[in-house]
Each structure stands twice: as C-alpha cells, then as structure tokens.
Tab-separated table of N, CA, C and O in Angstrom:
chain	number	residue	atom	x	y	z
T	1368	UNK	N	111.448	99.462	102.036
T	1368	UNK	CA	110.906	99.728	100.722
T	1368	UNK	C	109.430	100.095	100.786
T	1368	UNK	O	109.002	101.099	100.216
T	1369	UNK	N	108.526	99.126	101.606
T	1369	UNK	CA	107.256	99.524	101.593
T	1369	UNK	C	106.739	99.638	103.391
T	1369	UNK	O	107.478	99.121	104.229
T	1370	UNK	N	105.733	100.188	103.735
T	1370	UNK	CA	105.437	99.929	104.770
T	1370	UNK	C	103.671	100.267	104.851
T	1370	UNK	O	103.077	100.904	103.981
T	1371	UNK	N	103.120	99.774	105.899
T	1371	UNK	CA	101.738	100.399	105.830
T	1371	UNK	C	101.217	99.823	107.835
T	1371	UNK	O	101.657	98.816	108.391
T	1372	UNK	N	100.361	100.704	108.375
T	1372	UNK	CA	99.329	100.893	109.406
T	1372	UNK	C	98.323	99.626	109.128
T	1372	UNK	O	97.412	99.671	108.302
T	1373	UNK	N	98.672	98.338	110.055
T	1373	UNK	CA	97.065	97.043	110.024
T	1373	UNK	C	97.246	97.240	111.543
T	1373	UNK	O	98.152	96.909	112.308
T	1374	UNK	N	95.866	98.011	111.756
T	1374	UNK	CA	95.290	97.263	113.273
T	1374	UNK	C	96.393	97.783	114.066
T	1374	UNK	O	97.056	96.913	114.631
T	1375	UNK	N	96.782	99.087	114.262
T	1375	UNK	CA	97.653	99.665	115.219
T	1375	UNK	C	98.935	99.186	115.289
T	1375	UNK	O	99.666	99.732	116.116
T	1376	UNK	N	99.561	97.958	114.370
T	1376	UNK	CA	100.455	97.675	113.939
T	1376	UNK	C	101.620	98.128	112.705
T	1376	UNK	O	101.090	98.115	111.594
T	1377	UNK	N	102.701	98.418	112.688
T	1377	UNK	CA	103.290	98.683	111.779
T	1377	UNK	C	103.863	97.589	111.200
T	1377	UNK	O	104.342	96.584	111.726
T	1378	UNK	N	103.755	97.902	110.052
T	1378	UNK	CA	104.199	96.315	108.957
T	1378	UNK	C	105.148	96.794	107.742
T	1378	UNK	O	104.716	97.237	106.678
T	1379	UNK	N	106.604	96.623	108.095
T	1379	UNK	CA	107.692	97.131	106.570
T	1379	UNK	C	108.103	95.686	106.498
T	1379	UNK	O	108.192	94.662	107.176
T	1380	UNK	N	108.397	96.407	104.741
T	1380	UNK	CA	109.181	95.699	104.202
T	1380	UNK	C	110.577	96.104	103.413
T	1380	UNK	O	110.802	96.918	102.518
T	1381	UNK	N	111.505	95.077	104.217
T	1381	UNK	CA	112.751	95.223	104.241
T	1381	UNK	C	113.375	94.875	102.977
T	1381	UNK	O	113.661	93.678	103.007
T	1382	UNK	N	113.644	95.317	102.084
T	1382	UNK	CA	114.137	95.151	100.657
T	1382	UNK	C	115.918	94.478	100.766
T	1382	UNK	O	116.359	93.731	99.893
T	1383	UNK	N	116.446	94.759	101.545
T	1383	UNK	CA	117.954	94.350	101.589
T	1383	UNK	C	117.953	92.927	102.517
T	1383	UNK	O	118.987	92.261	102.468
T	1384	UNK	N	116.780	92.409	103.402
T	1384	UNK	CA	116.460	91.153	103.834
T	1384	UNK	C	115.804	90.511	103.212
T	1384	UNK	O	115.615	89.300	103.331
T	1385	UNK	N	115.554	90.919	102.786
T	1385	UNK	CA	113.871	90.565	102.171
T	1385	UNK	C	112.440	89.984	103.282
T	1385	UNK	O	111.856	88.900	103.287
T	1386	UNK	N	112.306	90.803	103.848
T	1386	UNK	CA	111.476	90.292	104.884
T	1386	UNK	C	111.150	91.186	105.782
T	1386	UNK	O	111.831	91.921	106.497
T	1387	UNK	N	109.363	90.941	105.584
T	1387	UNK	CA	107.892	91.840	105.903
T	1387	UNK	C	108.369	91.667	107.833
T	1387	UNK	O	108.606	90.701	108.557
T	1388	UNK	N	108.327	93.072	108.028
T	1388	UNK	CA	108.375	92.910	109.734
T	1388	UNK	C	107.567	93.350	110.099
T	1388	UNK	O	107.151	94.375	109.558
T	1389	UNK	N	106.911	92.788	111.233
T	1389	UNK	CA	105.269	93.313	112.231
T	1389	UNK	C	105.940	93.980	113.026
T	1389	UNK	O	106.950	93.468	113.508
T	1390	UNK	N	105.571	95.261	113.366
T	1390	UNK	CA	105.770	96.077	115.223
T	1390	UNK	C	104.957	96.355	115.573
T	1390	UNK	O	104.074	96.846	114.870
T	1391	UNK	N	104.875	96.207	116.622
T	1391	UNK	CA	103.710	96.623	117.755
T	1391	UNK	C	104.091	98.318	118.254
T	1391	UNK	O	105.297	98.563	118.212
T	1392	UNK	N	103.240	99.412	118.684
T	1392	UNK	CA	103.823	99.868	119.130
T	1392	UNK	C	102.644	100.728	120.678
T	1392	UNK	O	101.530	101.239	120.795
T	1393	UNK	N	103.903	100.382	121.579
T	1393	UNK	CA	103.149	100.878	122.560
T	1393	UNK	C	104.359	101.681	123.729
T	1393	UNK	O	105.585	101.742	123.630
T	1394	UNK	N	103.484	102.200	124.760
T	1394	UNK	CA	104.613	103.083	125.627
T	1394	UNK	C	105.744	103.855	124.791
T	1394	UNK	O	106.918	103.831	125.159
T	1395	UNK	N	105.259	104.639	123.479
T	1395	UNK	CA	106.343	105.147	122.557
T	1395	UNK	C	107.221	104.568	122.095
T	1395	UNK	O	108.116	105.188	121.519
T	1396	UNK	N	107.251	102.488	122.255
T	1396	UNK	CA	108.709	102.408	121.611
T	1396	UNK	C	107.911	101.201	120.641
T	1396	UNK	O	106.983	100.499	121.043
T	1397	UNK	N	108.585	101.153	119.130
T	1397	UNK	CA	108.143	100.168	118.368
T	1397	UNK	C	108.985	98.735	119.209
T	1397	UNK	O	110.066	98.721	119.797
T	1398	UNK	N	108.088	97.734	118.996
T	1398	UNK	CA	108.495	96.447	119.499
T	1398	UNK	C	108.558	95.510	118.449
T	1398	UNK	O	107.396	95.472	118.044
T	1399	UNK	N	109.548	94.359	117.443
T	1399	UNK	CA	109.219	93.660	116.458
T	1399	UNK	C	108.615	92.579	117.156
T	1399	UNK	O	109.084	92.026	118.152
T	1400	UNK	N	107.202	92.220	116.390
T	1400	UNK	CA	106.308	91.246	116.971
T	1400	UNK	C	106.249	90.192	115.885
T	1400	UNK	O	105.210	89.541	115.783
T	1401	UNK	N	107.157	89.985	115.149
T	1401	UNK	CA	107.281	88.728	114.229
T	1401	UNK	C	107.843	89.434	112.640
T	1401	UNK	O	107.669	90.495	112.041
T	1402	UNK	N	108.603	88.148	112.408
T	1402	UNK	CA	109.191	88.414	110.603
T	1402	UNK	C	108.872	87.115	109.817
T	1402	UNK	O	108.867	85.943	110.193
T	1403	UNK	N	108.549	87.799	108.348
T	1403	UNK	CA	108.278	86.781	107.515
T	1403	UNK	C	108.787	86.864	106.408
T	1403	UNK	O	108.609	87.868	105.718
T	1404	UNK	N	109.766	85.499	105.868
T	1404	UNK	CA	110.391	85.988	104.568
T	1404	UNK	C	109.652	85.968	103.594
T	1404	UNK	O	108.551	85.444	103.425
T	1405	UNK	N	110.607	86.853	102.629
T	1405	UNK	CA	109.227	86.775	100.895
T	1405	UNK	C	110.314	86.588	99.921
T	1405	UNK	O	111.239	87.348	100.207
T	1406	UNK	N	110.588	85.806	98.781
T	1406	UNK	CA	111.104	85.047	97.959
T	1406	UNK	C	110.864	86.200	96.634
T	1406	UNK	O	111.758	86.165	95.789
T	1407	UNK	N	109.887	87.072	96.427
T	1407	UNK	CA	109.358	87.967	96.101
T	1407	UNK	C	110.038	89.601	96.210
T	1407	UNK	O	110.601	89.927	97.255
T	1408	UNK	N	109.925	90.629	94.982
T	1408	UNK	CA	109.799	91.548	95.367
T	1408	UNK	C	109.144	92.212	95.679
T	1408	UNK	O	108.076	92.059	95.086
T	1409	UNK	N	109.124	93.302	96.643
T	1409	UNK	CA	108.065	94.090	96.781
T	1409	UNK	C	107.577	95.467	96.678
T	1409	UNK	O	108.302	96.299	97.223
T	1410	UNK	N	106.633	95.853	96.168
T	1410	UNK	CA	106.680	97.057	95.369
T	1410	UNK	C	105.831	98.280	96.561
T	1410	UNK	O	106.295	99.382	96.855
T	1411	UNK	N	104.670	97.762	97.021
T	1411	UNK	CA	103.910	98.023	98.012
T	1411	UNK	C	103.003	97.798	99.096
T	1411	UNK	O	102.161	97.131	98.494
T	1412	UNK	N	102.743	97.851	99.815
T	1412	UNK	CA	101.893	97.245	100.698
T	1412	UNK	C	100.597	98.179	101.223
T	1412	UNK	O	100.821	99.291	101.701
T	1413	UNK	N	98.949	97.553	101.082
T	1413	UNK	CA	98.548	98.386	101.155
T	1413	UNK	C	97.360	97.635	102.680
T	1413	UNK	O	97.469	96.409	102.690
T	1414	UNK	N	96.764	97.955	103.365
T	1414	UNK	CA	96.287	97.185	104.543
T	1414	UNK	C	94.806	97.677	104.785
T	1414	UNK	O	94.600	98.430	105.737
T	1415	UNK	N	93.719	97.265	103.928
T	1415	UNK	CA	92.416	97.883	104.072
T	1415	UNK	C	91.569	97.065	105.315
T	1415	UNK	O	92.035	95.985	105.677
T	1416	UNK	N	90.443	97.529	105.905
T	1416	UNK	CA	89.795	97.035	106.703
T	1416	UNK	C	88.500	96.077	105.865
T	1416	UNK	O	88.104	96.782	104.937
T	1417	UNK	N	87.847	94.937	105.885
T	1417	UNK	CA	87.083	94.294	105.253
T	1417	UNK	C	86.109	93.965	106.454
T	1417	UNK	O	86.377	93.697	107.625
T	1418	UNK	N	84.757	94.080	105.728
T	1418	UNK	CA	83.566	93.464	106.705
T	1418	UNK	C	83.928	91.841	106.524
T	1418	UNK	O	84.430	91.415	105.484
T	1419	UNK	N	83.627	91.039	107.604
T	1419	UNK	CA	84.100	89.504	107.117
T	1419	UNK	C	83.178	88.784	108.431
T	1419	UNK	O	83.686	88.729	109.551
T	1420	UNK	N	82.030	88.339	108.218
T	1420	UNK	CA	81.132	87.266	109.278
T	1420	UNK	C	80.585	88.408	110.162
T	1420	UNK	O	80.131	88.150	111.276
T	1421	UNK	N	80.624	89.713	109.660
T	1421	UNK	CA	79.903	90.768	110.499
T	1421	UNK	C	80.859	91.006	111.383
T	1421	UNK	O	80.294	91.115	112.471
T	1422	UNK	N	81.938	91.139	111.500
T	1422	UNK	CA	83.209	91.352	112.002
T	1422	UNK	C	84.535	92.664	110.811
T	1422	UNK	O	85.080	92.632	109.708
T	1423	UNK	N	84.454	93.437	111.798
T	1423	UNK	CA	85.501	94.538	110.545
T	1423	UNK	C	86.984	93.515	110.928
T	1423	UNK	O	87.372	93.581	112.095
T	1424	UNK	N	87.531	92.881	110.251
T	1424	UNK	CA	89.153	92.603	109.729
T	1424	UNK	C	89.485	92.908	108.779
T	1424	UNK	O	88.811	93.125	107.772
T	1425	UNK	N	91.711	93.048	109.088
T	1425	UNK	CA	92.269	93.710	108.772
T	1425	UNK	C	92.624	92.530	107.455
T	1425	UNK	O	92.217	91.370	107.411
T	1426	UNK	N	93.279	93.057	106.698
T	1426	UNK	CA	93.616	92.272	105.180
T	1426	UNK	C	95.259	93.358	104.714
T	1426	UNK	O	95.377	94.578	104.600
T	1427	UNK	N	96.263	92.255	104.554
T	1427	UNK	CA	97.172	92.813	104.164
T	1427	UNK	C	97.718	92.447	102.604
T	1427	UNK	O	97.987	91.293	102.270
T	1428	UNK	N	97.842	93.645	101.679
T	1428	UNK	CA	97.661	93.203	100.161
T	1428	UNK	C	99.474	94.238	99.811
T	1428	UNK	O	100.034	95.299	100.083
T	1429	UNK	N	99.671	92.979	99.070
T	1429	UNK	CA	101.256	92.992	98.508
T	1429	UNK	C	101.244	93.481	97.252
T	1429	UNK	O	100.610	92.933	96.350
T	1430	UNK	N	101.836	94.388	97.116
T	1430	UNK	CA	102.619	94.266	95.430
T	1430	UNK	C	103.808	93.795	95.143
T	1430	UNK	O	104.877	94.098	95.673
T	1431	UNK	N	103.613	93.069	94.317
T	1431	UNK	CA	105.061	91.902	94.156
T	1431	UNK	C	105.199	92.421	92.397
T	1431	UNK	O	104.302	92.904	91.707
T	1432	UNK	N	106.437	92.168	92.055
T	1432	UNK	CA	107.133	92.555	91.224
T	1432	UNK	C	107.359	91.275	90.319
T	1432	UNK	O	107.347	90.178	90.878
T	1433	UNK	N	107.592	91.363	88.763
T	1433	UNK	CA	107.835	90.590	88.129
T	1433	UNK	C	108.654	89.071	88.747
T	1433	UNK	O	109.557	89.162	89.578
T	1434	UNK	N	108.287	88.018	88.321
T	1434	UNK	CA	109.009	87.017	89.169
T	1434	UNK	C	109.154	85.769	88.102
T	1434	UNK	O	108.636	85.898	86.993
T	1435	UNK	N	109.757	84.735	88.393
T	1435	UNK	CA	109.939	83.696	87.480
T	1435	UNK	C	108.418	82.931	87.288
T	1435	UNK	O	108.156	82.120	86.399
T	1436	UNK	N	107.451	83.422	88.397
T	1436	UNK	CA	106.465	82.764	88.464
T	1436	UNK	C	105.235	83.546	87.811
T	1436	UNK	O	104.146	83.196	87.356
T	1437	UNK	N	105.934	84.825	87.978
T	1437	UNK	CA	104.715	85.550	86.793
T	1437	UNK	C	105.684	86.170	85.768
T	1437	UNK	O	106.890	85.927	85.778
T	1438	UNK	N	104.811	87.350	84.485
T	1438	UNK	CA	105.784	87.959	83.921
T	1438	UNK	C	104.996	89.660	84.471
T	1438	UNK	O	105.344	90.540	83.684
T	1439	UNK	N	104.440	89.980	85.154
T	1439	UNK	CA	103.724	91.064	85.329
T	1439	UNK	C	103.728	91.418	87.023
T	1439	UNK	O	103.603	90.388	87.684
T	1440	UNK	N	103.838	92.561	87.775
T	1440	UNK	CA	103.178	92.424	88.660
T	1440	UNK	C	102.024	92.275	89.212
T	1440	UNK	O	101.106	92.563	88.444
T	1441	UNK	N	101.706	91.941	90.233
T	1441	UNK	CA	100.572	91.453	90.784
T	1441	UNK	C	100.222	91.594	92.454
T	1441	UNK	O	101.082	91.150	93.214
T	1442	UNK	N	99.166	92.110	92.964
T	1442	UNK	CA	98.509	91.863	93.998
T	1442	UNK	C	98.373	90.774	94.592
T	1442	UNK	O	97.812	89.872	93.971
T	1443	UNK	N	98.951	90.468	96.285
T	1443	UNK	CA	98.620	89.167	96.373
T	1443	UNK	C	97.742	89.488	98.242
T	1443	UNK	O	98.088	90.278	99.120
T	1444	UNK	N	97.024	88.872	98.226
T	1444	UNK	CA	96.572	89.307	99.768
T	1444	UNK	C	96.579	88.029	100.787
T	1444	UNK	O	95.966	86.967	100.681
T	1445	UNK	N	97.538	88.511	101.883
T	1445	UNK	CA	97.643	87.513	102.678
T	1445	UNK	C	96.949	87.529	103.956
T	1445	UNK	O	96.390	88.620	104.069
T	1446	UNK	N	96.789	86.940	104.757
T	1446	UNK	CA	95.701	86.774	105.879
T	1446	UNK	C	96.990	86.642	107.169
T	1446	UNK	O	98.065	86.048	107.082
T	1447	UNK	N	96.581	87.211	108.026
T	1447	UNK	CA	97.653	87.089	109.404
T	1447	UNK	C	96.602	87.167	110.328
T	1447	UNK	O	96.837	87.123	111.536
C-alpha cells in the first residue's frame, strides 16, 4: 500500500498483513531486515532526514487512517 527510501533502506507497507517491512538492499537483491505489526491503517509513509544533536537522522512518519482511537487521520512518527 505504502512504501518509502530511510537510510538506503526500503520500508513497505503491507495492507493484506498488515505489517511495515524493512529491506536492506545490497549485491542487487532486497534482503527483509525486520517486520512490524500495525493495528492501524495505513495511508502513507513518508521518511525525511532531521538534524538531531548535530547528527543528520532518519525519521519515519505514518499516515494512519480513521481508527476507533481517533475519528480523523493522522500523522504519527516513529523512531527505529
């Protein structure tokens, strides 16, 4: 459903699992380097670079879809 580029990593999200997958990719072949479920829908994923302690890190920001816990979507940014 969504996918986005953090840090030479590829990061989708799987709408029929429900669950954000990390790949690595090197020597031409993607490798899955971890999965995380989301309880959540997801609308998009967007992965900006942030200055943070004088250090550039990566920041990965969700769009999540109406939920029992909100009535609106919303941005949520998680840290990996």
């Amino acid at each position: 459903t969504a996918m986005a580029w953090v840090s030479g990593r590829l990061w989708v999200y799987d709408s029929k699992t429900r669950r954000l997958v990390d790949f690595e990719f090197s020597n031409n072949v993607f490798r899955e380097r971890d999965r995380y479920p989301f309880d959540e829908a997801v609308f998009g994923l967007a992965a900006p670079s942030v200055i943070v302690d004088g250090r550039k890190r990566p920041q990965l920001w969700v769009l999540v879809g109406p939920s029992g816990q909100r009535a609106a979507p919303a941005l949520i940014k998680y840290k990996f």
